[in-house]
Every structure is written in C-alpha cells, then in structure tokens.
Short mmCIF file of C-alpha atoms in Angstrom, two decimals:
data_model
loop_
_atom_site.label_atom_id
_atom_site.label_comp_id
_atom_site.label_asym_id
_atom_site.label_seq_id
_atom_site.Cartn_x
_atom_site.Cartn_y
_atom_site.Cartn_z
CA MET A 1 0.26 -0.43 0.06
CA ASN A 2 3.35 1.87 0.73
CA GLU A 3 4.19 1.97 -2.67
CA LYS A 4 1.16 1.67 -4.39
CA SER A 5 0.12 5.40 -2.24
CA GLY A 6 4.27 6.72 -3.12
CA MET A 7 3.41 6.17 -6.80
CA TRP A 8 0.45 7.98 -6.45
CA LEU A 9 1.97 10.42 -4.99
CA GLY A 10 4.55 11.49 -7.76
CA HIS A 11 1.75 11.11 -10.42
CA GLU A 12 0.72 13.63 -8.74
CA ILE A 13 3.26 15.53 -8.26
CA GLU A 14 3.89 15.14 -11.67
CA ASP A 15 0.53 16.19 -12.97
CA THR A 16 0.53 19.52 -10.28
CA LEU A 17 3.98 20.46 -11.65
CA ALA A 18 3.35 20.03 -15.48
CA THR A 19 -0.33 21.49 -15.11
CA VAL A 20 1.48 24.65 -13.15
CA ALA A 21 4.13 24.64 -15.61
CA LYS A 22 1.69 24.00 -18.63
CA THR A 23 -0.71 27.27 -17.06
CA VAL A 24 1.84 30.18 -15.88
CA PRO A 25 2.50 32.64 -18.77
CA VAL A 26 5.27 32.98 -19.72
CA PRO A 27 6.97 36.50 -21.07
CA GLN A 28 7.99 37.50 -24.02
CA PRO A 29 12.23 37.37 -23.95
CA GLN A 30 13.60 39.56 -23.50
CA TRP A 31 16.48 39.57 -25.58
CA GLY A 32 17.31 43.41 -25.94
CA ALA A 33 17.56 43.17 -21.72
CA VAL A 34 20.57 39.87 -22.04
CA ARG A 35 22.23 42.16 -24.87
CA ALA A 36 22.31 45.35 -23.07
CA ARG A 37 24.13 43.25 -20.12
CA LEU A 38 26.51 41.57 -21.55
CA HIS A 39 27.48 44.98 -23.62
CA THR A 40 27.45 46.63 -20.20
CA GLY A 41 30.02 43.64 -18.73
CA ARG A 42 32.03 43.86 -22.11
CA ASP A 43 32.31 47.47 -21.67
CA ARG A 44 33.41 47.76 -18.11
CA ARG A 45 35.51 44.43 -18.46
CA VAL A 46 37.76 47.02 -20.85
CA ARG A 47 37.26 50.06 -19.21
CA ARG A 48 38.51 47.88 -15.69
CA ASP A 49 41.58 46.66 -17.75
CA ARG A 50 42.47 50.31 -19.06
CA SER A 51 42.43 51.20 -15.82
CA PHE A 52 44.31 48.86 -14.47
CA ALA A 53 47.31 49.31 -17.24
CA LEU A 54 46.91 53.00 -16.58
CA ALA A 55 47.37 52.23 -12.64
CA ALA A 56 50.43 49.88 -13.50
CA VAL A 57 52.08 52.95 -15.86
CA ALA A 58 51.58 55.21 -12.77
CA VAL A 59 53.24 52.91 -10.63
CA ALA A 60 55.66 52.53 -12.93
CA ILE A 61 56.66 56.25 -13.20
CA CYS A 62 56.44 57.11 -9.24
CA LEU A 63 59.01 54.38 -8.19
CA THR A 64 61.03 55.02 -10.63
CA PHE A 65 61.00 59.01 -9.29
CA CYS A 66 60.98 57.19 -5.84
CA VAL A 67 63.93 55.10 -5.86
CA SER A 68 65.64 57.98 -7.56
CA SER A 69 65.38 59.99 -5.36
CA PHE A 70 66.06 57.56 -2.76
CA LEU A 71 69.22 56.83 -4.43
CA GLY A 72 69.94 60.08 -5.82
CA PRO A 73 71.86 61.23 -2.12
CA THR A 74 73.23 58.10 -0.89
CA ALA A 75 75.19 57.82 -4.15
CA ALA A 76 76.01 60.86 -4.11
CA ALA A 77 77.63 60.44 -0.06
CA GLN A 78 79.37 57.18 -0.88
CA VAL A 79 80.68 58.10 -3.99
CA PRO A 80 84.35 60.61 -3.15
CA GLU A 81 83.67 64.14 -4.81
CA PRO A 82 86.48 64.99 -7.61
CA GLU A 83 89.02 66.64 -6.13
CA VAL A 84 89.03 69.96 -8.45
CA LEU A 85 92.82 70.57 -10.22
CA MET A 86 93.67 74.67 -10.21
CA ILE A 87 95.88 74.32 -13.11
CA PRO A 88 97.75 77.96 -13.69
CA THR A 89 97.06 79.12 -16.99
CA PRO A 90 100.48 80.99 -18.41
CA SER A 91 100.13 84.40 -18.15
CA PRO A 92 101.29 85.86 -21.73
CA THR A 93 104.31 87.88 -20.74
CA VAL A 94 105.43 90.66 -22.55
CA LEU A 95 108.99 91.20 -22.51
CA PRO A 96 110.60 94.21 -23.51
CA GLU A 97 112.30 94.79 -26.53
CA ALA A 98 115.80 94.13 -24.73
CA GLN A 99 115.53 90.83 -23.38
CA GLN A 100 113.80 89.81 -26.82
CA ASN A 101 117.32 90.05 -28.90
CA SER A 102 119.41 88.38 -26.00
CA LEU A 103 117.51 85.53 -24.71
CA ALA A 104 119.92 83.23 -24.47
CA PRO A 105 121.23 84.52 -20.98
CA LEU A 106 117.50 84.04 -20.00
CA VAL A 107 118.16 80.53 -20.62
CA SER A 108 121.00 80.05 -18.64
CA THR A 109 120.18 81.75 -15.65
CA THR A 110 117.03 79.56 -15.96
CA LEU A 111 119.44 76.50 -16.43
CA GLU A 112 122.04 78.10 -13.87
CA CYS A 113 119.05 77.60 -11.16
CA CYS A 114 117.56 74.35 -11.77
CA SER A 115 121.06 73.18 -10.86
CA THR A 116 121.16 74.81 -7.69
CA PHE A 117 117.45 72.99 -6.58
CA TYR A 118 119.65 69.80 -7.08
CA SER A 119 121.86 70.35 -4.85
CA THR A 120 121.78 66.58 -2.83
CA PRO A 121 122.61 63.42 -5.57
CA ILE A 122 120.64 61.30 -6.05
CA TRP A 123 122.00 58.48 -5.13
CA MET A 124 122.86 59.36 -1.08
CA PRO A 125 122.27 55.89 0.11
CA LEU A 126 119.56 55.92 3.17
CA PRO A 127 120.23 55.44 6.68
CA ALA A 128 120.43 51.66 7.90
CA PRO A 129 117.25 50.32 9.49
CA GLY A 130 118.80 49.62 12.93
CA LYS A 131 119.84 53.67 12.69
CA LEU A 132 116.24 54.50 12.24
CA GLU A 133 114.46 56.39 14.69
CA THR A 134 111.23 54.30 16.32
CA ARG A 135 108.70 56.18 18.56
CA MET A 136 107.26 54.49 20.63
CA PRO A 137 103.85 55.48 22.77
CA MET B 1 21.55 25.82 -38.67
CA ASN B 2 21.87 22.82 -36.05
CA HIS B 3 22.37 23.15 -32.14
CA THR B 4 26.22 22.32 -32.27
CA GLU B 5 26.82 24.64 -34.88
CA LEU B 6 24.93 27.23 -32.83
CA ILE B 7 26.72 26.88 -29.85
CA THR B 8 30.35 27.06 -31.99
CA ARG B 9 29.31 30.38 -32.97
CA ALA B 10 27.89 31.56 -29.50
CA ILE B 11 31.44 30.47 -28.14
CA ASP B 12 32.78 32.77 -30.84
CA GLY B 13 31.12 35.47 -29.99
CA ASP B 14 28.18 35.39 -32.31
CA GLU B 15 25.47 37.49 -31.63
CA ALA B 16 23.01 35.85 -33.46
CA ALA B 17 24.21 32.69 -32.18
CA HIS B 18 23.40 33.54 -28.84
CA ARG B 19 20.08 35.29 -29.41
CA SER B 20 18.81 31.68 -30.56
CA LEU B 21 20.27 30.11 -28.07
CA TYR B 22 18.03 32.27 -25.77
CA GLU B 23 15.05 31.94 -27.55
CA VAL B 24 15.31 28.65 -27.83
CA HIS B 25 15.47 27.99 -24.43
CA TYR B 26 13.95 31.02 -22.58
CA ALA B 27 10.78 29.23 -21.71
CA ALA B 28 11.96 26.13 -20.44
CA ALA B 29 13.92 28.08 -18.38
CA PHE B 30 11.34 30.28 -17.08
CA ARG B 31 8.96 27.49 -15.78
CA LEU B 32 11.21 25.67 -14.37
CA ALA B 33 12.50 29.40 -12.47
CA TYR B 34 8.75 29.76 -11.75
CA LEU B 35 8.40 26.40 -10.57
CA LEU B 36 11.26 26.68 -7.65
CA LEU B 37 10.69 30.46 -7.13
CA ARG B 38 6.79 30.60 -7.57
CA ASP B 39 7.20 34.57 -8.43
CA THR B 40 7.18 35.33 -12.29
CA ARG B 41 9.25 38.81 -12.00
CA ASP B 42 11.81 36.83 -9.75
CA ALA B 43 11.99 34.33 -11.83
CA GLU B 44 12.08 36.30 -15.18
CA GLU B 45 14.70 38.08 -13.14
CA VAL B 46 17.14 34.91 -12.29
CA VAL B 47 16.55 33.63 -16.27
CA GLN B 48 18.38 36.51 -17.59
CA ASP B 49 20.51 36.47 -14.72
CA ALA B 50 21.38 32.66 -16.43
CA PHE B 51 21.71 33.43 -19.65
CA VAL B 52 24.00 36.08 -18.92
CA TYR B 53 26.34 34.01 -17.07
CA ALA B 54 25.71 31.29 -19.28
CA PHE B 55 27.22 33.71 -21.85
CA ARG B 56 30.08 35.19 -20.53
CA ASN B 57 31.22 31.53 -19.63
CA LEU B 58 30.68 30.10 -22.75
CA ARG B 59 34.01 29.00 -23.25
CA ARG B 60 33.63 26.39 -20.18
CA TYR B 61 30.67 24.81 -21.00
CA ASP B 62 32.08 21.31 -22.93
CA SER B 63 29.62 20.12 -25.36
CA LYS B 64 31.11 16.47 -24.72
CA ARG B 65 30.00 16.81 -21.37
CA ALA B 66 26.24 17.14 -21.25
CA SER B 67 23.58 18.72 -23.33
CA PHE B 68 24.19 23.22 -23.49
CA TRP B 69 20.40 22.64 -21.79
CA THR B 70 21.62 20.40 -18.88
CA TRP B 71 24.70 23.35 -18.97
CA LEU B 72 22.34 26.09 -18.53
CA ARG B 73 19.96 23.92 -15.90
CA VAL B 74 22.53 23.77 -13.90
CA ILE B 75 22.70 27.43 -13.71
CA LEU B 76 19.61 28.29 -13.35
CA VAL B 77 19.36 26.03 -10.19
CA SER B 78 21.57 27.73 -8.18
CA ARG B 79 20.88 31.26 -9.32
CA CYS B 80 17.13 30.23 -7.63
CA ARG B 81 18.84 28.77 -4.62
CA ASN B 82 20.80 31.87 -4.02
CA LYS B 83 17.80 34.53 -5.00
CA ARG B 84 15.80 32.30 -2.40
CA ARG B 85 18.20 32.93 0.22
CA ARG B 86 18.52 36.77 -0.12
CA LYS B 87 14.97 36.61 -0.59
CA ARG B 88 12.47 35.64 2.27
CA LEU B 89 9.27 34.99 -0.32
CA SER B 90 5.72 35.36 1.02
CA ILE B 91 4.23 32.25 0.99
CA VAL B 92 0.90 32.54 1.20
CA SER B 93 0.33 29.96 3.88
CA LEU B 94 -2.82 26.74 3.29
CA GLU B 95 -4.86 27.84 5.78
CA VAL B 96 -5.33 30.99 4.17
CA LEU B 97 -6.04 29.62 1.51
CA GLU B 98 -8.60 27.23 2.81
CA ALA B 99 -9.87 29.16 4.86
CA ALA B 100 -11.08 31.32 1.57
CA GLY B 101 -11.68 28.90 -0.59
CA ARG B 102 -14.07 27.56 2.90
CA ALA B 103 -16.40 30.84 2.99
CA PRO B 104 -18.50 29.90 -0.65
CA ALA B 105 -19.27 26.33 0.63
CA ALA B 106 -22.24 25.45 0.86
CA PRO B 107 -22.73 23.54 4.64
CA GLY B 108 -23.97 20.18 3.25
CA ALA B 109 -21.39 20.05 1.25
CA THR B 110 -18.26 20.03 3.66
CA GLY B 111 -19.32 15.85 4.42
CA ASP B 112 -18.83 14.94 0.61
CA PRO B 113 -14.91 14.49 0.15
CA ALA B 114 -15.68 14.06 -3.22
CA ARG B 115 -17.01 17.49 -3.96
CA VAL B 116 -14.68 19.01 -1.29
CA TRP B 117 -11.75 17.46 -3.44
CA GLU B 118 -13.22 18.76 -6.62
CA ARG B 119 -14.10 22.43 -5.49
CA LEU B 120 -10.43 23.32 -3.63
CA GLY B 121 -8.44 21.43 -6.55
CA LYS B 122 -6.84 18.65 -6.15
CA ARG B 123 -3.71 20.09 -7.85
CA GLN B 124 -3.92 23.24 -5.98
CA ALA B 125 -3.93 21.13 -2.78
CA VAL B 126 -0.75 19.24 -3.83
CA TRP B 127 1.07 22.90 -5.15
CA ASP B 128 -0.23 24.46 -1.89
CA ALA B 129 1.36 21.75 0.34
CA LEU B 130 4.32 21.31 -2.03
CA GLN B 131 5.16 25.17 -1.05
CA LYS B 132 5.24 23.91 2.52
CA VAL B 133 7.80 21.26 1.49
CA SER B 134 11.04 22.35 2.68
CA PRO B 135 13.09 24.46 0.29
CA GLY B 136 16.17 21.51 -0.14
CA ALA B 137 13.59 18.71 -0.51
CA ARG B 138 10.82 20.59 -2.51
CA ASP B 139 14.44 21.44 -5.22
CA ALA B 140 15.17 18.10 -5.13
CA LEU B 141 11.11 16.60 -6.14
CA ILE B 142 10.89 19.45 -9.29
CA LEU B 143 13.69 17.78 -10.79
CA ARG B 144 12.52 14.79 -10.29
CA TYR B 145 9.16 14.82 -11.17
CA TYR B 146 8.94 17.91 -13.44
CA GLU B 147 12.06 17.36 -14.84
CA GLY B 148 12.56 14.02 -14.73
CA LEU B 149 15.97 13.47 -13.41
CA PRO B 150 17.27 11.34 -12.08
CA TYR B 151 19.02 10.71 -8.81
CA ALA B 152 22.54 11.19 -10.17
CA GLU B 153 21.86 14.29 -12.17
CA ILE B 154 19.58 15.79 -8.78
CA ALA B 155 22.84 14.86 -6.69
CA GLU B 156 24.47 16.63 -9.29
CA ILE B 157 22.57 19.29 -9.54
CA LEU B 158 22.06 20.59 -5.77
CA GLY B 159 25.51 19.45 -5.00
CA CYS B 160 25.05 16.72 -2.66
CA SER B 161 25.16 12.78 -2.80
CA GLU B 162 23.16 10.46 -5.25
CA ALA B 163 21.88 8.73 -1.66
CA ALA B 164 21.62 12.29 -0.53
CA ALA B 165 19.46 12.98 -3.38
CA ARG B 166 17.30 9.93 -3.17
CA SER B 167 16.77 11.42 0.62
CA ARG B 168 15.43 14.45 -0.36
CA VAL B 169 13.16 13.41 -2.60
CA ALA B 170 11.62 10.68 -0.37
CA HIS B 171 11.49 12.96 2.66
CA GLY B 172 10.12 15.90 0.20
CA LYS B 173 7.20 13.13 -0.01
CA LYS B 174 7.00 11.94 3.38
CA GLN B 175 6.53 15.39 4.32
CA LEU B 176 4.06 16.60 0.86
CA ARG B 177 1.89 12.78 1.69
CA ARG B 178 2.24 13.90 6.25
CA LEU B 179 0.31 17.91 4.80
CA LEU B 180 -1.95 16.98 2.39
CA THR B 181 -3.08 14.21 4.66
CA THR B 182 -3.61 16.78 7.96
CA SER B 183 -5.12 19.42 5.74
CA GLU B 184 -9.31 19.23 7.15
CA GLU B 185 -10.61 19.11 3.45
CA THR B 186 -7.39 17.30 1.68
CA ALA B 187 -7.47 14.87 4.53
CA CYS B 188 -10.76 14.00 3.28
CA GLY B 189 -9.34 13.38 -0.85
CA ILE B 190 -6.69 11.64 0.06
CA GLY B 191 -7.87 9.66 2.35
CA VAL B 192 -10.12 8.57 -0.41
CA ALA B 193 -7.66 8.74 -2.89
CA LEU B 194 -5.12 6.52 -0.85
CA ALA B 195 -8.45 3.84 0.00
CA LEU B 196 -9.14 3.81 -3.76
CA GLU B 197 -5.29 2.86 -3.94
CA ALA B 198 -4.85 0.51 -1.54
#
C-alpha cells in the first residue's frame, strides 16, 4: 500500500508541476535586456583593463622617481667628490724689447737655477734600518 | 543551423547565435525558475541572470559532457537557490487558502469528500502543499518529477551525493503526504484516493 500511495503521490506531483508550468504565462523573452547586460559587462571589463594598465604605468613612473630621488643622495654620499685641480694658466708675458733680443742668457740663468736646486745627489745611500728612529707610544 | 553549430558560433561571440540560444531555451528556463521560485518577476530576473552568466562563460561549457540545456539548468537552479536565500518569499499559507475556499461552500458540501476535492482542486492542494515542503526537498522533487532527472543528475545540480538526492526526494514526498493528510479538507480527498489506491 505504501509503495502504491508513493507512486500515486509521484504521479500527482508530476501532474501538478506540469499543469502549473503549462498554465503560468511565460513573458516575452527580452533579448534586448540580456544584450545590454552583456555589453555593459564587456565595456566594464575593457574599462577595468584600461584602468589597470594606466595604474601600472603610473606606479612604474612613481617608482622610478622615488628610487632615483632616494638613491640619488645615497649614491652622491658614497661617491667621493672629485678634487678640483686648479691648473694655472700660463700668463702671457711680454718681454721688453731688450730682453727679446738676448734670450740666451735668460735661458742659461734658468738652467743655473735648476742646477742649484738639485744640490743633493739622488744616489745618496739610505740610513741602515737599525739606525732608524723608532717612536714608542 | 543545428544546435552544435549554434553553440560553436555562440562561443565565437556571434550575437545572433546568442539570441537564438536564448529564444530556444527561454520558456523552459522560465518555467523551471517559476516552479522553484513561485514568482514571475523573480523567475524572469533569474533567467536573465542565468543567460548572461552562461553567455559570459560559454568557453567553459563542454558540449562533450552535457547538453547546453543541462549546463544552463545547473546555472539556473543555482541562481534560483541564491535568490531564494537572499529573499524570503512570502508564502501564502495553506490555511489561508483553505479558509478562502471554505467561505462560499454550502453547509452540506463539507461532508462530501469528492465535492471538497473537486472544489479545492486536487492539483491546487498538491501545489499549495509543495510550498510548505522544505526548500531542499522541494527542489529535489521538482527536478525529479518535473524535469524527470535521474538521482545522479539531481545530485550534481544540488551539489550533494546521489544517496542524499534520493533521500531528499523521499523526505519531500513524506512531508507532502503528511501535509496533504493533516489538512482537514484535503485529508478527505487524499484519504479517499489512498483508500482507492489500496
């Protein structure tokens, strides 16, 4: 009996659902609404992708600036400043007319001057290590 | 153009193919959604949602595994369940309907089970009782008795085991039987029917 009533109930459910489904008025399919939603979604996706790309570019630019402004002073601190060598420019000397004619003695005097500068011979022997002065702390 | 070709074209983004698929399956989808939600506006909204989702994710659909309708039905049932969770549907109680139906009845008619059954409408009574069955069991009953699905497919759609699907259907029928027999007026009809069946 239980099986029979179960079957009966099954048929009743089947009939009822079929009747309800058949009698319910089906509205007209609105393709326009679905299409609009599909397009909206697509546009939104495109817009999102574009904004992501723009944001990535902006972040890259910001990072470049930040890194350079951060690393700039550090690098500058690490690299020793080059010494500026002042090379004197030779001043043009105008020799008097009398001297212009007698350049030879002038040169010779210069050489004399140089010879007097090297008064100590460069081959002078160095003092022995034992004789060197040692400073104790 | 056959259905497979239609789907291939739809996957490639052909709008006309999308439209054809929509028009072919719309009525069936709407009817199923209506049975699950019992509200035309909600059913319409959910069907639209399901189609939009299906068209956006058409590349995931594998025609070798199942038909387009089977795939769409999984999406649709899932959407209906989500909708129901979000919105507590106002269910007209069977008692209210019974009270409404009892009012114009002639005093002598109440004692005649056949007349009561006829007046209420056997199907209306079953439909009303179905509204009182728990949602999980009702979904299983609709998929089993309206869509005529095997338990394995019901299990796949509802995201449970085959045994659980079978149990839900059995539980739903049990609830339905109890609901139909406890109601004073329907009890007469069901009682007669069950007695006749026995």
